[in-house]
Amino acid sequence: MKKIFKFLLIALPWFIGGLIFRSDTIFYKSLNKPSFAPPSIVFPIVWTILYILIAISIYLIYKDNSYKDTPSYNKTLLINYFSNQIFSFLFFTIKSPFLALIDTIVVLISSLFLYYESKELNKTSAKLLIPYIIWNGFATILIISIFFMNL
């Protein structure tokens, strides 16, 4: 029971951005999007899976206290977390594809750093971040396309 509680404490913050800054589907539908843009329903499904994988990754590192061996892990994790969370605000609340694009690049770069930091501490933890990196790469290409198609 204690392990489940710790996992939930790690997982829940990742869902905060989506709960606080609701996706404006009318705004999203009004944008010109590339042909490879997935339907709106795909995003919450993918992000739920990714947040669970991220939480497991963090849990594995925190459970053996290996994060204490690399102080930069926590800094990288916080940068990635905050940049990830602010996307919905930038894109859906203030409706700025440009700021969302900048933020998405920060998320991608910080997710790469998070992978490398995690790999030094726990290889399984790092492997769990690979889908997150792939999705961030796709999201970066998607937001670049949306930005330029809506100038």
Coordinates of N, CA and C in Angstrom, one line a residue:
M1 N 0.8 -1.2 0.0 CA 0.0 0.0 0.0 C 0.9 1.3 0.0
K2 N 2.0 1.2 0.7 CA 2.9 2.4 0.8 C 3.5 2.7 -0.6
K3 N 3.8 1.6 -1.3 CA 4.4 1.8 -2.7 C 3.4 2.4 -3.6
I4 N 2.1 2.0 -3.5 CA 1.1 2.6 -4.4 C 0.9 4.1 -4.0
F5 N 0.9 4.4 -2.8 CA 0.7 5.8 -2.3 C 1.9 6.6 -2.9
K6 N 3.1 6.1 -2.7 CA 4.3 6.9 -3.3 C 4.2 7.1 -4.8
F7 N 3.8 6.0 -5.5 CA 3.6 6.1 -6.9 C 2.6 7.2 -7.3
L8 N 1.4 7.2 -6.6 CA 0.4 8.1 -6.9 C 0.9 9.6 -6.6
L9 N 1.7 9.7 -5.5 CA 2.2 11.0 -5.2 C 3.1 11.5 -6.3
I10 N 3.8 10.6 -7.0 CA 4.7 11.0 -8.1 C 3.8 11.2 -9.4
A11 N 2.8 10.4 -9.6 CA 2.0 10.5 -10.8 C 1.1 11.6 -10.9
L12 N 0.4 11.9 -9.8 CA -0.7 12.9 -9.8 C -0.2 14.3 -10.3
P13 N 0.9 14.8 -9.9 CA 1.3 16.2 -10.4 C 1.4 16.3 -11.9
W14 N 1.7 15.2 -12.6 CA 1.8 15.2 -14.1 C 0.5 15.5 -14.7
F15 N -0.6 15.2 -14.0 CA -1.9 15.4 -14.6 C -2.5 16.8 -14.3
I16 N -1.8 17.6 -13.5 CA -2.4 18.9 -13.0 C -2.6 19.8 -14.2
G17 N -1.6 20.0 -15.1 CA -1.7 20.9 -16.2 C -3.0 20.7 -17.0
G18 N -3.3 19.5 -17.3 CA -4.5 19.1 -18.1 C -5.7 19.4 -17.3
L19 N -5.7 19.3 -16.0 CA -6.9 19.6 -15.2 C -7.1 21.1 -15.0
I20 N -6.1 21.8 -14.8 CA -6.2 23.2 -14.6 C -6.5 24.0 -15.9
F21 N -5.7 23.7 -16.9 CA -5.8 24.4 -18.2 C -6.5 23.4 -19.2
R22 N -7.8 23.5 -19.2 CA -8.5 22.6 -20.1 C -8.2 22.9 -21.6
S23 N -8.2 21.8 -22.4 CA -8.0 22.0 -23.8 C -9.2 22.6 -24.5
D24 N -8.9 23.7 -25.2 CA -10.0 24.4 -25.9 C -10.1 23.7 -27.3
T25 N -11.0 22.8 -27.4 CA -11.2 22.0 -28.6 C -11.7 22.9 -29.8
I26 N -12.4 23.9 -29.5 CA -12.9 24.8 -30.5 C -11.7 25.5 -31.1
F27 N -10.8 26.0 -30.3 CA -9.6 26.7 -30.8 C -8.8 25.7 -31.6
Y28 N -8.6 24.5 -31.1 CA -7.8 23.5 -31.8 C -8.4 23.2 -33.2
K29 N -9.7 23.0 -33.2 CA -10.4 22.6 -34.5 C -10.3 23.8 -35.5
S30 N -10.2 25.0 -34.9 CA -10.2 26.2 -35.8 C -8.8 26.4 -36.5
L31 N -7.8 25.7 -36.1 CA -6.5 25.9 -36.6 C -6.3 25.0 -37.9
N32 N -5.4 25.5 -38.8 CA -5.0 24.7 -39.9 C -4.0 23.7 -39.3
K33 N -4.1 22.5 -39.7 CA -3.2 21.4 -39.2 C -2.7 20.6 -40.3
P34 N -1.5 20.0 -40.1 CA -1.0 19.2 -41.2 C -1.8 17.9 -41.3
S35 N -1.7 17.2 -42.4 CA -2.4 15.9 -42.6 C -2.1 14.9 -41.6
F36 N -0.9 14.9 -41.0 CA -0.5 13.9 -40.0 C -0.9 14.2 -38.6
A37 N -1.7 15.3 -38.4 CA -2.2 15.7 -37.0 C -3.2 14.6 -36.6
P38 N -3.0 14.0 -35.4 CA -3.9 13.0 -35.0 C -5.3 13.7 -34.5
P39 N -6.3 12.9 -34.5 CA -7.6 13.4 -33.9 C -7.4 13.8 -32.5
S40 N -8.2 14.8 -32.0 CA -8.1 15.3 -30.7 C -8.2 14.2 -29.6
I41 N -8.9 13.2 -29.8 CA -9.1 12.1 -28.8 C -7.8 11.4 -28.5
V42 N -6.8 11.4 -29.5 CA -5.6 10.7 -29.3 C -4.7 11.3 -28.2
F43 N -4.8 12.6 -28.0 CA -3.9 13.3 -27.1 C -4.1 12.9 -25.6
P44 N -5.3 12.9 -25.1 CA -5.5 12.5 -23.7 C -5.1 11.0 -23.5
I45 N -5.3 10.2 -24.4 CA -4.9 8.8 -24.3 C -3.4 8.7 -24.2
V46 N -2.7 9.3 -25.2 CA -1.3 9.2 -25.3 C -0.6 9.8 -24.0
W47 N -1.1 11.0 -23.6 CA -0.5 11.7 -22.5 C -0.8 10.9 -21.2
T48 N -1.9 10.2 -21.0 CA -2.1 9.4 -19.8 C -1.1 8.3 -19.8
I49 N -0.9 7.6 -20.9 CA 0.1 6.5 -20.9 C 1.5 7.1 -20.6
L50 N 1.8 8.2 -21.3 CA 3.2 8.8 -21.0 C 3.4 9.2 -19.6
Y51 N 2.4 9.8 -19.0 CA 2.5 10.3 -17.6 C 2.7 9.1 -16.7
I52 N 2.0 8.0 -17.0 CA 2.2 6.8 -16.1 C 3.6 6.3 -16.3
L53 N 4.1 6.2 -17.5 CA 5.5 5.8 -17.8 C 6.5 6.7 -17.1
I54 N 6.3 8.0 -17.2 CA 7.2 8.9 -16.5 C 7.2 8.7 -15.0
A55 N 6.0 8.5 -14.5 CA 5.9 8.3 -13.0 C 6.6 7.1 -12.6
I56 N 6.5 6.0 -13.3 CA 7.2 4.8 -13.0 C 8.7 5.0 -13.1
S57 N 9.1 5.7 -14.1 CA 10.5 6.0 -14.3 C 11.1 6.8 -13.0
I58 N 10.3 7.8 -12.6 CA 10.7 8.6 -11.4 C 10.7 7.7 -10.2
Y59 N 9.6 6.9 -10.1 CA 9.5 6.0 -8.9 C 10.7 5.1 -8.8
L60 N 11.1 4.5 -9.9 CA 12.3 3.6 -9.8 C 13.6 4.3 -9.3
I61 N 13.7 5.6 -9.7 CA 14.9 6.3 -9.3 C 14.8 6.7 -7.8
Y62 N 13.6 7.2 -7.4 CA 13.4 7.6 -6.0 C 13.4 6.5 -5.0
K63 N 12.9 5.3 -5.5 CA 12.8 4.2 -4.5 C 14.2 3.7 -4.1
D64 N 15.2 3.8 -4.9 CA 16.5 3.4 -4.4 C 17.4 4.6 -4.0
N65 N 16.8 5.7 -4.0 CA 17.5 7.0 -3.6 C 18.7 7.2 -4.5
S66 N 18.7 6.7 -5.7 CA 19.8 6.9 -6.6 C 19.9 8.3 -7.1
Y67 N 18.8 9.1 -7.1 CA 18.8 10.5 -7.5 C 19.7 11.3 -6.7
K68 N 20.0 10.9 -5.5 CA 21.0 11.6 -4.6 C 22.4 11.6 -5.1
D69 N 22.7 10.6 -6.0 CA 24.0 10.5 -6.6 C 24.2 11.5 -7.7
T70 N 23.1 12.0 -8.3 CA 23.2 13.0 -9.4 C 22.3 14.1 -9.1
P71 N 22.8 15.2 -8.5 CA 22.0 16.4 -8.1 C 21.3 17.0 -9.3
S72 N 21.9 16.9 -10.5 CA 21.3 17.5 -11.7 C 20.0 16.8 -12.1
Y73 N 19.8 15.6 -11.7 CA 18.6 14.8 -12.1 C 17.4 15.6 -11.6
N74 N 17.3 16.1 -10.4 CA 16.2 16.8 -9.9 C 16.0 18.1 -10.6
K75 N 17.0 18.8 -11.0 CA 16.9 20.1 -11.7 C 16.3 19.8 -13.1
T76 N 16.8 18.8 -13.8 CA 16.4 18.4 -15.1 C 14.9 18.0 -15.0
L77 N 14.6 17.2 -14.0 CA 13.2 16.7 -13.8 C 12.2 17.9 -13.6
L78 N 12.6 18.9 -12.8 CA 11.8 20.0 -12.6 C 11.6 20.9 -13.8
I79 N 12.7 21.1 -14.5 CA 12.6 21.9 -15.8 C 11.6 21.2 -16.8
N80 N 11.8 19.9 -16.9 CA 10.9 19.1 -17.8 C 9.5 19.2 -17.3
Y81 N 9.3 19.0 -16.0 CA 7.9 19.0 -15.5 C 7.2 20.3 -15.7
F82 N 7.9 21.4 -15.3 CA 7.2 22.7 -15.5 C 7.0 23.1 -16.9
S83 N 8.0 22.8 -17.8 CA 7.8 23.1 -19.2 C 6.7 22.3 -19.8
N84 N 6.6 21.0 -19.4 CA 5.5 20.2 -19.8 C 4.1 20.7 -19.4
Q85 N 4.1 21.1 -18.1 CA 2.8 21.6 -17.6 C 2.3 22.9 -18.2
I86 N 3.2 23.7 -18.6 CA 2.8 25.1 -19.0 C 2.3 25.1 -20.5
F87 N 2.5 24.0 -21.2 CA 2.1 23.9 -22.6 C 0.6 24.2 -22.8
S88 N -0.2 23.6 -22.0 CA -1.7 23.8 -22.1 C -2.1 25.2 -21.9
F89 N -1.4 25.9 -20.9 CA -1.7 27.3 -20.7 C -1.3 28.1 -21.9
L90 N -0.1 27.9 -22.4 CA 0.4 28.7 -23.6 C -0.4 28.5 -24.8
F91 N -0.8 27.2 -25.1 CA -1.5 26.9 -26.3 C -3.0 27.1 -26.2
F92 N -3.6 26.6 -25.2 CA -5.1 26.6 -25.1 C -5.6 27.8 -24.4
T93 N -4.9 28.3 -23.4 CA -5.5 29.4 -22.6 C -5.1 30.8 -23.2
I94 N -3.8 31.0 -23.5 CA -3.5 32.3 -24.1 C -3.5 32.2 -25.7
K95 N -3.7 31.0 -26.2 CA -3.8 30.7 -27.6 C -2.6 31.2 -28.4
S96 N -1.4 30.9 -27.9 CA -0.2 31.3 -28.6 C 0.6 30.1 -29.1
P97 N 0.4 29.7 -30.4 CA 1.2 28.6 -31.0 C 2.7 28.9 -30.9
F98 N 3.1 30.2 -31.0 CA 4.5 30.5 -31.0 C 5.1 30.2 -29.6
L99 N 4.5 30.6 -28.5 CA 5.0 30.3 -27.2 C 4.9 28.8 -26.9
A100 N 3.9 28.2 -27.4 CA 3.7 26.7 -27.3 C 4.9 26.0 -28.0
L101 N 5.2 26.6 -29.2 CA 6.4 26.0 -30.0 C 7.7 26.1 -29.2
I102 N 7.9 27.3 -28.6 CA 9.2 27.4 -27.8 C 9.1 26.5 -26.6
D103 N 8.0 26.4 -26.0 CA 7.9 25.5 -24.8 C 8.1 24.0 -25.2
T104 N 7.5 23.6 -26.4 CA 7.7 22.3 -26.8 C 9.1 21.9 -27.1
I105 N 9.9 22.9 -27.6 CA 11.3 22.6 -27.8 C 12.0 22.4 -26.5
V106 N 11.6 23.2 -25.5 CA 12.2 23.1 -24.1 C 11.8 21.7 -23.6
V107 N 10.6 21.3 -23.8 CA 10.2 20.0 -23.3 C 11.0 18.9 -24.0
L108 N 11.2 19.0 -25.3 CA 11.9 18.0 -26.0 C 13.4 17.9 -25.5
I109 N 14.0 19.0 -25.4 CA 15.4 19.1 -25.0 C 15.6 18.6 -23.6
S110 N 14.7 19.0 -22.7 CA 14.8 18.6 -21.3 C 14.4 17.1 -21.1
S111 N 13.6 16.6 -22.0 CA 13.3 15.1 -21.9 C 14.5 14.3 -22.4
L112 N 15.2 14.8 -23.3 CA 16.5 14.2 -23.7 C 17.5 14.2 -22.6
F113 N 17.6 15.3 -21.9 CA 18.5 15.4 -20.7 C 18.0 14.5 -19.6
L114 N 16.7 14.4 -19.4 CA 16.1 13.6 -18.4 C 16.4 12.1 -18.7
Y115 N 16.4 11.7 -19.9 CA 16.7 10.4 -20.3 C 18.2 10.1 -20.0
Y116 N 19.1 11.0 -20.3 CA 20.5 10.7 -20.0 C 20.8 10.7 -18.5
E117 N 20.1 11.6 -17.8 CA 20.3 11.6 -16.4 C 19.8 10.3 -15.8
S118 N 18.6 9.9 -16.2 CA 18.0 8.7 -15.7 C 18.9 7.4 -16.1
K119 N 19.4 7.4 -17.3 CA 20.2 6.3 -17.7 C 21.4 6.1 -16.8
E120 N 22.0 7.1 -16.2 CA 23.1 7.0 -15.3 C 22.7 6.4 -14.0
L121 N 21.4 6.5 -13.7 CA 20.9 6.1 -12.4 C 20.2 4.7 -12.4
N122 N 19.4 4.5 -13.5 CA 18.6 3.3 -13.6 C 18.3 3.1 -15.1
K123 N 18.8 2.1 -15.7 CA 18.6 1.9 -17.1 C 17.2 1.6 -17.4
T124 N 16.5 0.9 -16.6 CA 15.0 0.6 -16.8 C 14.2 1.9 -16.8
S125 N 14.6 2.7 -15.9 CA 13.9 4.0 -15.7 C 14.1 4.8 -17.0
A126 N 15.3 4.8 -17.6 CA 15.6 5.6 -18.8 C 14.8 5.0 -20.0
K127 N 14.7 3.7 -20.1 CA 14.0 3.0 -21.2 C 12.5 3.4 -21.1
L128 N 11.9 3.6 -20.0 CA 10.5 4.0 -19.9 C 10.3 5.4 -20.4
L129 N 11.3 6.2 -20.6 CA 11.2 7.6 -21.1 C 11.3 7.6 -22.6
I130 N 11.7 6.6 -23.3 CA 11.8 6.6 -24.7 C 10.5 6.9 -25.4
P131 N 9.3 6.4 -25.1 CA 8.1 6.8 -25.7 C 7.8 8.3 -25.5
Y132 N 8.2 8.8 -24.4 CA 8.0 10.2 -24.1 C 8.8 11.1 -25.1
I133 N 10.1 10.7 -25.3 CA 11.0 11.4 -26.2 C 10.4 11.3 -27.6
I134 N 10.0 10.2 -28.0 CA 9.5 10.0 -29.4 C 8.2 10.9 -29.6
W135 N 7.3 10.9 -28.6 CA 6.1 11.7 -28.7 C 6.5 13.2 -28.7
N136 N 7.5 13.6 -27.9 CA 7.9 15.0 -27.9 C 8.5 15.4 -29.2
G137 N 9.2 14.5 -29.9 CA 9.8 14.8 -31.2 C 8.6 15.0 -32.2
F138 N 7.6 14.1 -32.1 CA 6.4 14.2 -33.0 C 5.7 15.5 -32.6
A139 N 5.5 15.8 -31.4 CA 4.8 17.0 -30.9 C 5.5 18.3 -31.4
T140 N 6.8 18.2 -31.4 CA 7.6 19.4 -31.9 C 7.4 19.6 -33.4
I141 N 7.4 18.6 -34.1 CA 7.1 18.7 -35.6 C 5.7 19.2 -35.8
L142 N 4.8 18.6 -35.0 CA 3.4 19.0 -35.2 C 3.2 20.5 -34.8
I143 N 3.7 21.0 -33.7 CA 3.5 22.4 -33.4 C 4.3 23.3 -34.3
I144 N 5.4 22.9 -34.8 CA 6.1 23.7 -35.8 C 5.2 23.9 -37.1
S145 N 4.6 22.8 -37.5 CA 3.7 22.8 -38.6 C 2.5 23.7 -38.4
I146 N 1.9 23.5 -37.2 CA 0.7 24.3 -36.9 C 1.0 25.8 -36.8
F147 N 2.2 26.1 -36.2 CA 2.6 27.5 -36.1 C 2.7 28.1 -37.5
F148 N 3.4 27.4 -38.4 CA 3.7 28.0 -39.7 C 2.4 28.0 -40.6
M149 N 1.5 27.0 -40.4 CA 0.3 27.0 -41.2 C -0.7 28.0 -40.8
N150 N -0.5 28.6 -39.6 CA -1.5 29.6 -39.1 C -0.9 31.0 -38.9
L151 N 0.2 31.3 -39.6 CA 0.8 32.6 -39.6 C -0.2 33.6 -40.2

